Amino acid sequence: MRTNTNSAIQTIFRRRSVGKLQSPGPSDSELITILRAGAAAPDHKVTRPFWFVVFEGNAREEFGDILARGLLMRLDKKGLEATPGQLVKEREKLLRAPLVIAVGAKVDAALGLPEQEIISAGAAAAQNMLIAATSLGYGSIWRTGEIAYDNFVKSSLGLSEKDFVVGFLYFGTVRDDSSLEPNDPEISQVMSIWES
């Protein structure tokens, strides 16, 4: 039996990156739905290499202190010092939305999977979560930056140096979504039809 896929496709085109999101964020039950959508992403051998870390409330500020420490260490390695403004910016990164989920991808050498496939599975999980949140009526944005490659930050998330931070997903309510046009791209510049 064929199901109606129009709503799923419309949700994909409706999803847009929104830099600043306000409360309310997803409820506890909606958060579980978002996480389950992430864990349902395709991955090689159904190993589920995903690792999700949820930040809400004060946890966002507490992790901001971790991010500031990571910045200090990165700059120290370069012989530089952080400015007060840089430290404030780092501490406030997760305050841009009421809910933030760090998405990791764990490498298990015993499985012998290429790293690219593990990263791709993590990216698929992140996309599933963004689409799920959009379908629930929330805005979102996917961010990375230096913190995604910082081993101190990885360790603070429960990841090892060999693992990957795919990104930090921010979720919340869009202040004014009237200016958010659907993302309906022109595909002629990004595809071809192979002919022998």
PDB file of N, CA, C and O in Angstrom, residues 8 23-24 26 32-33 37 42 47 50 61 69 73-74 87 92-93 95 105 124 140 144 154 160 167 169 193:
ATOM      1  N   ALA A   8       5.803  14.591   4.243  1.00  0.00           N
ATOM      2  CA  ALA A   8       7.225  14.389   4.506  1.00  0.00           C
ATOM      3  C   ALA A   8       8.072  15.236   3.563  1.00  0.00           C
ATOM      4  O   ALA A   8       9.030  15.897   3.985  1.00  0.00           O
ATOM      5  N   SER A  23      12.342  30.251  23.387  1.00  0.00           N
ATOM      6  CA  SER A  23      11.448  29.302  24.047  1.00  0.00           C
ATOM      7  C   SER A  23      10.034  29.533  23.524  1.00  0.00           C
ATOM      8  O   SER A  23       9.719  30.629  23.096  1.00  0.00           O
ATOM      9  N   PRO A  24       9.218  28.507  23.550  1.00  0.00           N
ATOM     10  CA  PRO A  24       9.516  27.192  24.089  1.00  0.00           C
ATOM     11  C   PRO A  24      10.272  26.306  23.098  1.00  0.00           C
ATOM     12  O   PRO A  24      10.168  26.481  21.887  1.00  0.00           O
ATOM     13  N   PRO A  26      11.246  22.046  22.297  1.00  0.00           N
ATOM     14  CA  PRO A  26      10.475  20.799  22.310  1.00  0.00           C
ATOM     15  C   PRO A  26      10.205  20.300  23.733  1.00  0.00           C
ATOM     16  O   PRO A  26      11.044  20.440  24.621  1.00  0.00           O
ATOM     17  N   ILE A  32      12.069  13.125  22.850  1.00  0.00           N
ATOM     18  CA  ILE A  32      12.238  11.685  22.626  1.00  0.00           C
ATOM     19  C   ILE A  32      11.953  11.338  21.165  1.00  0.00           C
ATOM     20  O   ILE A  32      12.673  10.551  20.546  1.00  0.00           O
ATOM     21  N   THR A  33      10.917  11.940  20.605  1.00  0.00           N
ATOM     22  CA  THR A  33      10.599  11.699  19.192  1.00  0.00           C
ATOM     23  C   THR A  33      11.751  12.136  18.296  1.00  0.00           C
ATOM     24  O   THR A  33      12.138  11.423  17.360  1.00  0.00           O
ATOM     25  N   ALA A  37      14.036   9.680  16.006  1.00  0.00           N
ATOM     26  CA  ALA A  37      14.191   9.912  14.569  1.00  0.00           C
ATOM     27  C   ALA A  37      15.667   9.876  14.190  1.00  0.00           C
ATOM     28  O   ALA A  37      16.047   9.317  13.156  1.00  0.00           O
ATOM     29  N   PRO A  42      19.781   5.619   8.585  1.00  0.00           N
ATOM     30  CA  PRO A  42      20.470   4.463   8.004  1.00  0.00           C
ATOM     31  C   PRO A  42      21.946   4.457   8.393  1.00  0.00           C
ATOM     32  O   PRO A  42      22.579   5.502   8.504  1.00  0.00           O
ATOM     33  N   THR A  47      24.813  -0.676  13.070  1.00  0.00           N
ATOM     34  CA  THR A  47      25.652  -0.587  14.275  1.00  0.00           C
ATOM     35  C   THR A  47      25.251   0.585  15.163  1.00  0.00           C
ATOM     36  O   THR A  47      25.692   0.663  16.300  1.00  0.00           O
ATOM     37  N   PHE A  50      25.751   6.276  16.645  1.00  0.00           N
ATOM     38  CA  PHE A  50      25.336   7.606  17.077  1.00  0.00           C
ATOM     39  C   PHE A  50      25.596   7.821  18.570  1.00  0.00           C
ATOM     40  O   PHE A  50      25.517   6.894  19.363  1.00  0.00           O
ATOM     41  N   GLU A  61      24.622  26.509  30.032  1.00  0.00           N
ATOM     42  CA  GLU A  61      25.608  27.415  30.613  1.00  0.00           C
ATOM     43  C   GLU A  61      26.814  26.649  31.135  1.00  0.00           C
ATOM     44  O   GLU A  61      27.952  27.076  30.957  1.00  0.00           O
ATOM     45  N   ARG A  69      36.899  26.807  28.230  1.00  0.00           N
ATOM     46  CA  ARG A  69      38.177  26.158  28.565  1.00  0.00           C
ATOM     47  C   ARG A  69      38.835  25.587  27.321  1.00  0.00           C
ATOM     48  O   ARG A  69      40.054  25.675  27.148  1.00  0.00           O
ATOM     49  N   MET A  73      42.585  26.561  25.737  1.00  0.00           N
ATOM     50  CA  MET A  73      43.615  25.562  25.410  1.00  0.00           C
ATOM     51  C   MET A  73      44.030  25.646  23.945  1.00  0.00           C
ATOM     52  O   MET A  73      45.222  25.535  23.626  1.00  0.00           O
ATOM     53  N   ARG A  74      43.061  25.836  23.051  1.00  0.00           N
ATOM     54  CA  ARG A  74      43.400  25.943  21.619  1.00  0.00           C
ATOM     55  C   ARG A  74      44.278  27.160  21.359  1.00  0.00           C
ATOM     56  O   ARG A  74      45.257  27.091  20.616  1.00  0.00           O
ATOM     57  N   LEU A  87      35.724  34.881  25.176  1.00  0.00           N
ATOM     58  CA  LEU A  87      35.282  33.956  26.217  1.00  0.00           C
ATOM     59  C   LEU A  87      33.778  34.050  26.454  1.00  0.00           C
ATOM     60  O   LEU A  87      33.098  33.033  26.624  1.00  0.00           O
ATOM     61  N   GLU A  92      28.416  31.578  25.712  1.00  0.00           N
ATOM     62  CA  GLU A  92      27.008  31.803  25.379  1.00  0.00           C
ATOM     63  C   GLU A  92      26.532  31.063  24.129  1.00  0.00           C
ATOM     64  O   GLU A  92      25.390  31.206  23.730  1.00  0.00           O
ATOM     65  N   LYS A  93      27.406  30.269  23.518  1.00  0.00           N
ATOM     66  CA  LYS A  93      27.036  29.599  22.271  1.00  0.00           C
ATOM     67  C   LYS A  93      25.760  28.775  22.398  1.00  0.00           C
ATOM     68  O   LYS A  93      24.884  28.835  21.545  1.00  0.00           O
ATOM     69  N   LEU A  95      23.381  29.106  24.383  1.00  0.00           N
ATOM     70  CA  LEU A  95      22.218  29.870  24.851  1.00  0.00           C
ATOM     71  C   LEU A  95      21.404  30.447  23.693  1.00  0.00           C
ATOM     72  O   LEU A  95      20.422  31.141  23.912  1.00  0.00           O
ATOM     73  N   ALA A 105      29.516  10.621  16.352  1.00  0.00           N
ATOM     74  CA  ALA A 105      29.577   9.358  15.628  1.00  0.00           C
ATOM     75  C   ALA A 105      30.785   8.605  16.168  1.00  0.00           C
ATOM     76  O   ALA A 105      31.915   9.087  16.079  1.00  0.00           O
ATOM     77  N   ALA A 124      23.308  11.608   8.728  1.00  0.00           N
ATOM     78  CA  ALA A 124      21.927  11.193   8.451  1.00  0.00           C
ATOM     79  C   ALA A 124      21.083  11.309   9.716  1.00  0.00           C
ATOM     80  O   ALA A 124      19.920  11.740   9.663  1.00  0.00           O
ATOM     81  N   SER A 140      15.323  25.270  13.651  1.00  0.00           N
ATOM     82  CA  SER A 140      16.576  24.591  13.982  1.00  0.00           C
ATOM     83  C   SER A 140      17.732  25.169  13.180  1.00  0.00           C
ATOM     84  O   SER A 140      17.531  25.872  12.184  1.00  0.00           O
ATOM     85  N   THR A 144      28.783  23.733  13.536  1.00  0.00           N
ATOM     86  CA  THR A 144      30.014  22.997  13.855  1.00  0.00           C
ATOM     87  C   THR A 144      31.042  23.996  14.401  1.00  0.00           C
ATOM     88  O   THR A 144      30.915  24.439  15.514  1.00  0.00           O
ATOM     89  N   LYS A 154      35.387  16.977  22.751  1.00  0.00           N
ATOM     90  CA  LYS A 154      34.947  15.603  22.478  1.00  0.00           C
ATOM     91  C   LYS A 154      34.915  14.779  23.759  1.00  0.00           C
ATOM     92  O   LYS A 154      33.940  14.076  24.042  1.00  0.00           O
ATOM     93  N   SER A 160      35.786   9.761  22.223  1.00  0.00           N
ATOM     94  CA  SER A 160      37.246   9.646  22.204  1.00  0.00           C
ATOM     95  C   SER A 160      37.806  10.511  21.077  1.00  0.00           C
ATOM     96  O   SER A 160      37.056  11.031  20.249  1.00  0.00           O
ATOM     97  N   GLY A 167      28.012  17.564  14.705  1.00  0.00           N
ATOM     98  CA  GLY A 167      27.525  18.927  14.820  1.00  0.00           C
ATOM     99  C   GLY A 167      26.736  19.136  16.090  1.00  0.00           C
ATOM    100  O   GLY A 167      26.455  18.195  16.845  1.00  0.00           O
ATOM    101  N   LEU A 169      23.124  20.655  17.149  1.00  0.00           N
ATOM    102  CA  LEU A 169      21.829  20.996  16.595  1.00  0.00           C
ATOM    103  C   LEU A 169      21.070  21.845  17.608  1.00  0.00           C
ATOM    104  O   LEU A 169      20.919  21.443  18.758  1.00  0.00           O
ATOM    105  N   ILE A 193      22.872  13.328 -15.658  1.00  0.00           N
ATOM    106  CA  ILE A 193      22.377  11.981 -15.971  1.00  0.00           C
ATOM    107  C   ILE A 193      23.503  11.260 -16.704  1.00  0.00           C
ATOM    108  O   ILE A 193      23.959  11.716 -17.764  1.00  0.00           O
TER     109      ILE A 193
END
